GROMACS .gro file of N, CA, C and O in nm:
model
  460
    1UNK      N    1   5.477   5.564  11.961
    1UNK     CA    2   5.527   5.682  12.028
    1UNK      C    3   5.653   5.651  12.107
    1UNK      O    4   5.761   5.707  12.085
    2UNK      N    5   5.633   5.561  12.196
    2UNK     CA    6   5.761   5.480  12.248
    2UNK      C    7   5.924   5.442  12.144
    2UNK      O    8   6.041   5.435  12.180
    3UNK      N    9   5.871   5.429  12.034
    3UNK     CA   10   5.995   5.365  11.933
    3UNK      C   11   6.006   5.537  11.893
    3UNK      O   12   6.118   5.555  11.846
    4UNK      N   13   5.944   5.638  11.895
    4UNK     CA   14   6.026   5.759  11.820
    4UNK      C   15   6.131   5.836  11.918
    4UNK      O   16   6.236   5.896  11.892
    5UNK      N   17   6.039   5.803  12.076
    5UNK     CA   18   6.142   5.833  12.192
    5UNK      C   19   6.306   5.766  12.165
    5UNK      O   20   6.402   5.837  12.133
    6UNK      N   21   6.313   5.629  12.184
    6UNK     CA   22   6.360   5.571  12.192
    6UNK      C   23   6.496   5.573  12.069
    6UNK      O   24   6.612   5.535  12.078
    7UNK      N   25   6.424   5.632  11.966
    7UNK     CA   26   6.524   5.652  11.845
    7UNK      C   27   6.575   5.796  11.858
    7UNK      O   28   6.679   5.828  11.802
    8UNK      N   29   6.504   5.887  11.931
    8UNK     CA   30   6.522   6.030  11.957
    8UNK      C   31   6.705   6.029  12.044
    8UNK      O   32   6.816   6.073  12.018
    9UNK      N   33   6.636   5.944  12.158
    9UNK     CA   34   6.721   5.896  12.257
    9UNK      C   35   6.861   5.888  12.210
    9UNK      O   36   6.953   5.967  12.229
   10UNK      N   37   6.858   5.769  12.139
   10UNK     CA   38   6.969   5.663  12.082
   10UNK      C   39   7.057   5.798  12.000
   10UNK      O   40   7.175   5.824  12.021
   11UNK      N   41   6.965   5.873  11.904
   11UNK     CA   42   7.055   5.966  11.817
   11UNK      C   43   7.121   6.083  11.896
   11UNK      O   44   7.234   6.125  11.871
   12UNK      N   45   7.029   6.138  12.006
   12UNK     CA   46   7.119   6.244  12.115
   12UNK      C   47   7.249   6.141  12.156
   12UNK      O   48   7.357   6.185  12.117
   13UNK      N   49   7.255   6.016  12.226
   13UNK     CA   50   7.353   5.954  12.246
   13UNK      C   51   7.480   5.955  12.173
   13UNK      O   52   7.592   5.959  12.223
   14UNK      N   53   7.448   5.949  12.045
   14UNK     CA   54   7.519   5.939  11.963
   14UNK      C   55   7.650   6.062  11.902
   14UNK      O   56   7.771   6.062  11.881
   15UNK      N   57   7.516   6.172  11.893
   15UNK     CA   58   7.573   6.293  11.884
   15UNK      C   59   7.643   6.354  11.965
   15UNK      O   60   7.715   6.444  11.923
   16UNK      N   61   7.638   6.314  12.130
   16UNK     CA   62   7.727   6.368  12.207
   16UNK      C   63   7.831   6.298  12.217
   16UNK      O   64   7.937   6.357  12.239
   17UNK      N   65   7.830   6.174  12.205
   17UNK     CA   66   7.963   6.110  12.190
   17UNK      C   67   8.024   6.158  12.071
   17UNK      O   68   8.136   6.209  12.078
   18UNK      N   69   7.975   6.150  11.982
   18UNK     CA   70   8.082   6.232  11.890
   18UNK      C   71   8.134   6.388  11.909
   18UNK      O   72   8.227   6.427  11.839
   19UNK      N   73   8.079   6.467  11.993
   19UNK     CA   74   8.060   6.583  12.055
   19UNK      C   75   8.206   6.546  12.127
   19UNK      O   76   8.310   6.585  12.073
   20UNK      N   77   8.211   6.467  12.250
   20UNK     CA   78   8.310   6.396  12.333
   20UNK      C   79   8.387   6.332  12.295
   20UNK      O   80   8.454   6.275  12.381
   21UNK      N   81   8.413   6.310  12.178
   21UNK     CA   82   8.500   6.265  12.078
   21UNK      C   83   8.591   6.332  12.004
   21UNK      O   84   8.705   6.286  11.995
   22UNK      N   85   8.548   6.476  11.926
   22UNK     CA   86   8.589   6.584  11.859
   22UNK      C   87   8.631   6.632  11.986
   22UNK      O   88   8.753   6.639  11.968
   23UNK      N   89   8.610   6.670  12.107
   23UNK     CA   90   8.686   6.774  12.204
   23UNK      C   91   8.764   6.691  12.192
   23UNK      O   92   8.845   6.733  12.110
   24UNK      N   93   8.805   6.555  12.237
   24UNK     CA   94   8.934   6.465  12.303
   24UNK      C   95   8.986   6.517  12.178
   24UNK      O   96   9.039   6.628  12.193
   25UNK      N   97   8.987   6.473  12.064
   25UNK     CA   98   9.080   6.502  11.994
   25UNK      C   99   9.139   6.614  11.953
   25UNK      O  100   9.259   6.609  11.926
   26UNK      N  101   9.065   6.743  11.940
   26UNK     CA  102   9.147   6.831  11.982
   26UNK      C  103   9.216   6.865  12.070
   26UNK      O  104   9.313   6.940  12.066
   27UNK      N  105   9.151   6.791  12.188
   27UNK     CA  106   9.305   6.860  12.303
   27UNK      C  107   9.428   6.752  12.291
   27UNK      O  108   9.539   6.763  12.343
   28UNK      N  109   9.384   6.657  12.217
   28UNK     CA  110   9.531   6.589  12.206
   28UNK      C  111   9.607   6.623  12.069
   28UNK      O  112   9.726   6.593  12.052
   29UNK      N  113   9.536   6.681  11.982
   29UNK     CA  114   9.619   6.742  11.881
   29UNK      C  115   9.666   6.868  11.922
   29UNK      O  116   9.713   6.928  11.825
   30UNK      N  117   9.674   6.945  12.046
   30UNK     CA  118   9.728   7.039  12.083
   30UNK      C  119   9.882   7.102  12.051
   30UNK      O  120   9.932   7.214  12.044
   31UNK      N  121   9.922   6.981  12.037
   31UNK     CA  122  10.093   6.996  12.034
   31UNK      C  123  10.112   7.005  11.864
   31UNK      O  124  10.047   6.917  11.807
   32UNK      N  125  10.177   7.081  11.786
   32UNK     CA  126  10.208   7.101  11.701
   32UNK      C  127  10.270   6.997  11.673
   32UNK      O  128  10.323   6.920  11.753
   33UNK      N  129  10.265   6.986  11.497
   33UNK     CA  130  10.359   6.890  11.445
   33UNK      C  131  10.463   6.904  11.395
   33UNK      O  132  10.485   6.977  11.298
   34UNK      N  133  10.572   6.811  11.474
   34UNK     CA  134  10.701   6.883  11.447
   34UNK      C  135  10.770   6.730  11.431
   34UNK      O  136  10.717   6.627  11.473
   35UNK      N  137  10.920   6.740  11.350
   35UNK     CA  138  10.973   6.658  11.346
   35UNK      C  139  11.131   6.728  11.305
   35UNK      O  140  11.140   6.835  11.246
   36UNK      N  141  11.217   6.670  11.338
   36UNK     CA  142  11.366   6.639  11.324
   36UNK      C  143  11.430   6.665  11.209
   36UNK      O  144  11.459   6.577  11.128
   37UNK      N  145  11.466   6.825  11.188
   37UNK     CA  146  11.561   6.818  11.056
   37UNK      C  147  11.714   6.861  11.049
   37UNK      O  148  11.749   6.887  11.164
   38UNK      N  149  11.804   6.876  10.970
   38UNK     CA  150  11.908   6.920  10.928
   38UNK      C  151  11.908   6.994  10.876
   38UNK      O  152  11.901   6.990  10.753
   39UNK      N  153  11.915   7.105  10.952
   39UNK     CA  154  11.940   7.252  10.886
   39UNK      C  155  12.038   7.278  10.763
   39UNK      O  156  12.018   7.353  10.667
   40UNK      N  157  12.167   7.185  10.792
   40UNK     CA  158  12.224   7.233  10.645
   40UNK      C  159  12.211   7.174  10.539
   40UNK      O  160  12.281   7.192  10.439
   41UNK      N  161  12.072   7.053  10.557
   41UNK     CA  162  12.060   6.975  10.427
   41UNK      C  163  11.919   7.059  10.364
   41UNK      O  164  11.810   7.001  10.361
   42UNK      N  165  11.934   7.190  10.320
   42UNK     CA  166  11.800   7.258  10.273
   42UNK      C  167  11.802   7.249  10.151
   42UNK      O  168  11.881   7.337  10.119
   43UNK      N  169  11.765   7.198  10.055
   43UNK     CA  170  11.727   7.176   9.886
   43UNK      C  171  11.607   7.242   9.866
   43UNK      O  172  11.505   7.240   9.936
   44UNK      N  173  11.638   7.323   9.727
   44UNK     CA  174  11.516   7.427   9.690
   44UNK      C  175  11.424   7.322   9.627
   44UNK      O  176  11.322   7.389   9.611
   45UNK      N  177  11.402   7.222   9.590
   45UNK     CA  178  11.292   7.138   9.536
   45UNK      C  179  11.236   7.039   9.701
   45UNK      O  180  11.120   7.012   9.732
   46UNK      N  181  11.361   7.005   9.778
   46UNK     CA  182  11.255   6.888   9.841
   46UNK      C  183  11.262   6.959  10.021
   46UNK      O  184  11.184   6.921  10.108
   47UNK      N  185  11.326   7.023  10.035
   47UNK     CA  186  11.321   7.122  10.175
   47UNK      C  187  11.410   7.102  10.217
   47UNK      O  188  11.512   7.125  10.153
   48UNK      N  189  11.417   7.039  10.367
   48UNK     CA  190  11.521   7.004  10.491
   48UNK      C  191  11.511   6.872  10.488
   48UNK      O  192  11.402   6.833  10.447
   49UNK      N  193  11.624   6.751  10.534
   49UNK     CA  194  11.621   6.603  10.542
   49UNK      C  195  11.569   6.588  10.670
   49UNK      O  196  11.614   6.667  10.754
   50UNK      N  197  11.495   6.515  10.703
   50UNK     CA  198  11.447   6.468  10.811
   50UNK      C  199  11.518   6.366  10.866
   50UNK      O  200  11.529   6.268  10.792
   51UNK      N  201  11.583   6.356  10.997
   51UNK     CA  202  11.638   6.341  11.067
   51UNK      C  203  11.605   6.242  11.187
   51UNK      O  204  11.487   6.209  11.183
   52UNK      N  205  11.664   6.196  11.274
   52UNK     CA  206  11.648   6.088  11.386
   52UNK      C  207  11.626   6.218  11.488
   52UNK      O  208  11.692   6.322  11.485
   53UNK      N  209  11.506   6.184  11.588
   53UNK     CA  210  11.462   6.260  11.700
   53UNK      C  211  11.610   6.311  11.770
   53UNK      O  212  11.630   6.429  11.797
   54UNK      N  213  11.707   6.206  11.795
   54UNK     CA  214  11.782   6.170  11.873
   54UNK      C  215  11.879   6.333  11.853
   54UNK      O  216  11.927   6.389  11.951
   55UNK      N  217  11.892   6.381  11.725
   55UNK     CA  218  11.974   6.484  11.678
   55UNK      C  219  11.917   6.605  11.720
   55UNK      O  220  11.994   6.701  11.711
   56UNK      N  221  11.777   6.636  11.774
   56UNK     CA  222  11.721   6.790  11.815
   56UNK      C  223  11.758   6.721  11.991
   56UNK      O  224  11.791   6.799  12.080
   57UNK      N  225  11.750   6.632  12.006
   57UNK     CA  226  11.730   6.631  12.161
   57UNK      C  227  11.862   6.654  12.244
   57UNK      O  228  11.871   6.711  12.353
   58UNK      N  229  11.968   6.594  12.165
   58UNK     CA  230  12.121   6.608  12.227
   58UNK      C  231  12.216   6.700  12.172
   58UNK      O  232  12.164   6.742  12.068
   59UNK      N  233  12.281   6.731  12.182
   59UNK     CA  234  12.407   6.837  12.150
   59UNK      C  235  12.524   6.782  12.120
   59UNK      O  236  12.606   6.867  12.087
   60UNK      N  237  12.576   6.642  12.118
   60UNK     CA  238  12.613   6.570  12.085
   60UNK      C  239  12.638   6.500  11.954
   60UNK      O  240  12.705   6.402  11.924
   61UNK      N  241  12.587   6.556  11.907
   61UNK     CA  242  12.557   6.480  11.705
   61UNK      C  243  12.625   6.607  11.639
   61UNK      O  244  12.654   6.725  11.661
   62UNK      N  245  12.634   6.483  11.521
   62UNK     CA  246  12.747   6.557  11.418
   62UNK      C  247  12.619   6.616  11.324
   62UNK      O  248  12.646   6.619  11.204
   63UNK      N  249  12.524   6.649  11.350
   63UNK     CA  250  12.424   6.646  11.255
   63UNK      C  251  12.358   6.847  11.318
   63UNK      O  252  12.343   6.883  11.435
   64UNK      N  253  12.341   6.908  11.224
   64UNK     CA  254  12.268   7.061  11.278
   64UNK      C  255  12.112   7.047  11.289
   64UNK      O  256  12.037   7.121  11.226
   65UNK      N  257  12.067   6.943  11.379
   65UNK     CA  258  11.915   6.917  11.395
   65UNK      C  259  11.822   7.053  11.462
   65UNK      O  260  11.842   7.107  11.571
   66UNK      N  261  11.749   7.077  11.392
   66UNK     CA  262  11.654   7.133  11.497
   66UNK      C  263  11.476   7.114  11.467
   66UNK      O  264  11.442   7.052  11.366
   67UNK      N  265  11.403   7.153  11.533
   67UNK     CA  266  11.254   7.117  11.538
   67UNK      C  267  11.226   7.166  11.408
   67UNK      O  268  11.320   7.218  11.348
   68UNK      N  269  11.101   7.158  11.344
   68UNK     CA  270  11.073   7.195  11.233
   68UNK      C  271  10.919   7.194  11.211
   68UNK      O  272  10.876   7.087  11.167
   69UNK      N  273  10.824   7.296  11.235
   69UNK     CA  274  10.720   7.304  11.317
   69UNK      C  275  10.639   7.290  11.147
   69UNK      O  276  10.687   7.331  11.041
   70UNK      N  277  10.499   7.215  11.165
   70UNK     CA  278  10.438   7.185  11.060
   70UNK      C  279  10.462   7.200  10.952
   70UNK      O  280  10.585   7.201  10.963
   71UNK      N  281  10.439   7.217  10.815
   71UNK     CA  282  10.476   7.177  10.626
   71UNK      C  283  10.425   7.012  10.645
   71UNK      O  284  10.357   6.959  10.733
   72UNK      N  285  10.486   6.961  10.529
   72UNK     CA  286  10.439   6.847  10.449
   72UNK      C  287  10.617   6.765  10.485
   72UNK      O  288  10.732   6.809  10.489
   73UNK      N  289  10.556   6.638  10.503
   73UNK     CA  290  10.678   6.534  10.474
   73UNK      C  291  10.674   6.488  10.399
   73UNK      O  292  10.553   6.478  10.379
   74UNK      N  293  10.738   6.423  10.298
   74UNK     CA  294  10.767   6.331  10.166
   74UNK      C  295  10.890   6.258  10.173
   74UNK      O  296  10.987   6.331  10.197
   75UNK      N  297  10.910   6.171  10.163
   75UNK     CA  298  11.053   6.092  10.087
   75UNK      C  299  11.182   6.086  10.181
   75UNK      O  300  11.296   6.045  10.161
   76UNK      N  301  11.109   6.148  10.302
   76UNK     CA  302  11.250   6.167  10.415
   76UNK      C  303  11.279   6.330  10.403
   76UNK      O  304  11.379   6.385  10.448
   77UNK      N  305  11.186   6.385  10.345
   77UNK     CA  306  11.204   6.556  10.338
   77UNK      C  307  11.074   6.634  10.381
   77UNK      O  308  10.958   6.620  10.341
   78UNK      N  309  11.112   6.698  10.450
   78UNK     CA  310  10.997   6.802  10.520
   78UNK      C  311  11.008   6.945  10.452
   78UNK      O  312  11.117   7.001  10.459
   79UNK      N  313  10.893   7.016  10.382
   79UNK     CA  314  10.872   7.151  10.344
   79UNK      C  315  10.774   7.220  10.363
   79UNK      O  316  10.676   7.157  10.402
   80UNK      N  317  10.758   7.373  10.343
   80UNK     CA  318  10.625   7.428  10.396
   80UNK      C  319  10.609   7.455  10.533
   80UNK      O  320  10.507   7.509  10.575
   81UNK      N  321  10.681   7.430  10.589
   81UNK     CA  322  10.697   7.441  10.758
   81UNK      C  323  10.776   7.546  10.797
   81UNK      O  324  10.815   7.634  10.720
   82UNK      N  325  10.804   7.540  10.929
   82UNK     CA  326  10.871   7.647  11.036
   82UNK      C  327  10.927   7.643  11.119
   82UNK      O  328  10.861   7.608  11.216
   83UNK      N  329  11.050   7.666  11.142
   83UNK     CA  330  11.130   7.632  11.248
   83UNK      C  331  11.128   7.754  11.397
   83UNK      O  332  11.204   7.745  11.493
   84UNK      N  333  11.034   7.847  11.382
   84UNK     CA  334  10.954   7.871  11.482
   84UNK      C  335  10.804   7.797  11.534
   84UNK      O  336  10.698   7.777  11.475
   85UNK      N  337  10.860   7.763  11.696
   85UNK     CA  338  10.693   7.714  11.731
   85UNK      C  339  10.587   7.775  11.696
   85UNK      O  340  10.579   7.898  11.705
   86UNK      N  341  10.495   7.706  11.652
   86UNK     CA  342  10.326   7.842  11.629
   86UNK      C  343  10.321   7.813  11.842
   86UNK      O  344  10.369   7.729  11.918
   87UNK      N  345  10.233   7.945  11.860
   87UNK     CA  346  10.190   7.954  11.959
   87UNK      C  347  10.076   7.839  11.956
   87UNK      O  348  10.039   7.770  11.860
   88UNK      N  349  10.023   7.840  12.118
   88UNK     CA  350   9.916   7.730  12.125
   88UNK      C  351   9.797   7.772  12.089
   88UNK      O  352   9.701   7.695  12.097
   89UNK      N  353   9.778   7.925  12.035
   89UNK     CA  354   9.627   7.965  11.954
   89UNK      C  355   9.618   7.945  11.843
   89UNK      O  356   9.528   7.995  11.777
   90UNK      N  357   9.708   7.865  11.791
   90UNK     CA  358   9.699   7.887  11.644
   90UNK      C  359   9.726   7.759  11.569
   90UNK      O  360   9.808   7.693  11.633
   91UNK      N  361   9.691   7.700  11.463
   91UNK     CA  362   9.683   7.546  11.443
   91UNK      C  363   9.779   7.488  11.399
   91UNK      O  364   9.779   7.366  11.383
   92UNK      N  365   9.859   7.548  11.378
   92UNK     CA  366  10.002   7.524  11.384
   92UNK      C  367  10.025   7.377  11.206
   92UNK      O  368  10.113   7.295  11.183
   93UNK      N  369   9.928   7.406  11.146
   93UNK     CA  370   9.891   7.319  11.066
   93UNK      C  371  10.009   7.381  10.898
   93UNK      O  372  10.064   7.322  10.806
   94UNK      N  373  10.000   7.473  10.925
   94UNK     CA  374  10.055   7.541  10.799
   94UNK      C  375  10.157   7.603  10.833
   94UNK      O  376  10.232   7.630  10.739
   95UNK      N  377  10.196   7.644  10.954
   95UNK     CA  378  10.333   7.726  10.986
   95UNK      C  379  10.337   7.854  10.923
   95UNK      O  380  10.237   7.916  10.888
   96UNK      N  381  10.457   7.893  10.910
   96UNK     CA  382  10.524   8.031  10.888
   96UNK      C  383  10.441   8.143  11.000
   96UNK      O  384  10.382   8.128  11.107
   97UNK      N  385  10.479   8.285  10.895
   97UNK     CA  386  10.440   8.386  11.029
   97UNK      C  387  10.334   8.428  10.996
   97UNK      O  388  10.302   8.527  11.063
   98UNK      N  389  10.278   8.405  10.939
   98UNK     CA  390  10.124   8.490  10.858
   98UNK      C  391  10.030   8.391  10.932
   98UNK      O  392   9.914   8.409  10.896
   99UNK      N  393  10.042   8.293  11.022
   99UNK     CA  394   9.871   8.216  11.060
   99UNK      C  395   9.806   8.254  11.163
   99UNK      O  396   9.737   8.182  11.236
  100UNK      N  397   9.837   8.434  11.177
  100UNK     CA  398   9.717   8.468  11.292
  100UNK      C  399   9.723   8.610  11.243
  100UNK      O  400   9.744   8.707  11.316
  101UNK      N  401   9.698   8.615  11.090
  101UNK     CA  402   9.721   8.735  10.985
  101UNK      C  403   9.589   8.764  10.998
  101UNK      O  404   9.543   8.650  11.007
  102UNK      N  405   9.453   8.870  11.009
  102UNK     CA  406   9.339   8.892  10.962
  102UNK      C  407   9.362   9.009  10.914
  102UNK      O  408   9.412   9.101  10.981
  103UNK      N  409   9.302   9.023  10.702
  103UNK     CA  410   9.305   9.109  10.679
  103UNK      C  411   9.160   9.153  10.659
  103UNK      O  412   9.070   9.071  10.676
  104UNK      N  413   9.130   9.299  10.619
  104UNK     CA  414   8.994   9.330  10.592
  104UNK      C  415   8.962   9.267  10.447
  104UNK      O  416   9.030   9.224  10.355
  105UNK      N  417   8.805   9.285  10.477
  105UNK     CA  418   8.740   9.254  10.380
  105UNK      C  419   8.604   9.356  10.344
  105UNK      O  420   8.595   9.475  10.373
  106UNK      N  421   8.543   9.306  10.301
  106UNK     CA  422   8.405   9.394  10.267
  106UNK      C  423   8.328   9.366  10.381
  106UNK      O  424   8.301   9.251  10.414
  107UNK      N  425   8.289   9.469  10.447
  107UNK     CA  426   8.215   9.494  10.592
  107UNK      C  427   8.340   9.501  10.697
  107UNK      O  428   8.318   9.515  10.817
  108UNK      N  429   8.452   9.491  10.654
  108UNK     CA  430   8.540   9.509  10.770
  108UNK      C  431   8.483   9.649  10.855
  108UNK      O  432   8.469   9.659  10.977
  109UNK      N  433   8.459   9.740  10.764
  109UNK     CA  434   8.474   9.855  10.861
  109UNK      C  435   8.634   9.963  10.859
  109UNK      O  436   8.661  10.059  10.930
  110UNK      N  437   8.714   9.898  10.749
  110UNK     CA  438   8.833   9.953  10.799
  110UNK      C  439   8.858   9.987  10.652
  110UNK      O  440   8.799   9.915  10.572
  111UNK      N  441   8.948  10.097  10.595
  111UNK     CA  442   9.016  10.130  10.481
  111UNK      C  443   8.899  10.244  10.418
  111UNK      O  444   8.789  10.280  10.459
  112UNK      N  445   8.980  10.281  10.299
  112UNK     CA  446   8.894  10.419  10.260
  112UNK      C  447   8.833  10.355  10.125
  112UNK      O  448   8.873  10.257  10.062
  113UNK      N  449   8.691  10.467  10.092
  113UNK     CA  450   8.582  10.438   9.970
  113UNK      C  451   8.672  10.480   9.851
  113UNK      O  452   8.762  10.564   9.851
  114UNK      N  453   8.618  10.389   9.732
  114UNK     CA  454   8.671  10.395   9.653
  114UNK      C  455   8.665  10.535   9.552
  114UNK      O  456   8.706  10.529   9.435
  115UNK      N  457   8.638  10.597   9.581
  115UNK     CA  458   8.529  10.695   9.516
  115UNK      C  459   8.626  10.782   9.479
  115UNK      O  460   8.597  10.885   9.420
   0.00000   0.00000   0.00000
C-alpha cells in the first residue's frame, strides 16, 4: 500500500513539473518570431533576404531592413511571414492578417438554412 502511495506521489510530482514547465515556456515564447530582412530583396520563389539585426536597429545602413514577423526561414530567405507585429493574443506563428479570423461552422448559430 505504501509503494502505490509512493508511486502515486512521484507521478503527481512529475506532472506538475511538467505543468511548470509548459507555462515557463510559454511565457518565454511570448515574443514573436521575427528576424531582419531587406525589403527590396523580395523574390517570388524564396521571399525577402535575411539580413544582419544590425540593419532594422539603425538608420544608418545602406540596406531597407525591417522586422519580419513569423513565416519559415531557409537558405538566408524568410517567407510566409509579416511585416506587421501579430498582437500579443495571437501566436504569431503563421503571421499575416487572418490569425484571429473565426468563421462559422455547423452549430455556429449564425447564417441562413439551406432550404
Amino acid at each position: 500500500m505504501a509503494d502505490t502511495r509512493r508511486q502515486l506521489r512521484s507521478g503527481t510530482v512529475v506532472l506538475g513539473g511538467m505543468g511548470l514547465l509548459a507555462a515557463a515556456l510559454t511565457a518565454c515564447s511570448s515574443d514573436p518570431d521575427k528576424r531582419c530582412v531587406d525589403r527590396d530583396s523580395y523574390n517570388l520563389t524564396k521571399g525577402y533576404k535575411v539580413v544582419a539585426d544590425k540593419n532594422c536597429n539603425s538608420t544608418k545602413v545602406s540596406v531597407n531592413g525591417s522586422w519580419y514577423y513569423g513565416g519559415k526561414k531557409k537558405s538566408g530567405w524568410a517567407d510566409g511571414g509579416s511585416f506587421t507585429r501579430p498582437s500579443k493574443g495571437s501566436s504569431g506563428s503563421s503571421g499575416g492578417s487572418h490569425s484571429g479570423v473565426h468563421r462559422g461552422g455547423f452549430g455556429s448559430g449564425k447564417g441562413s438554412s439551406g432550404g
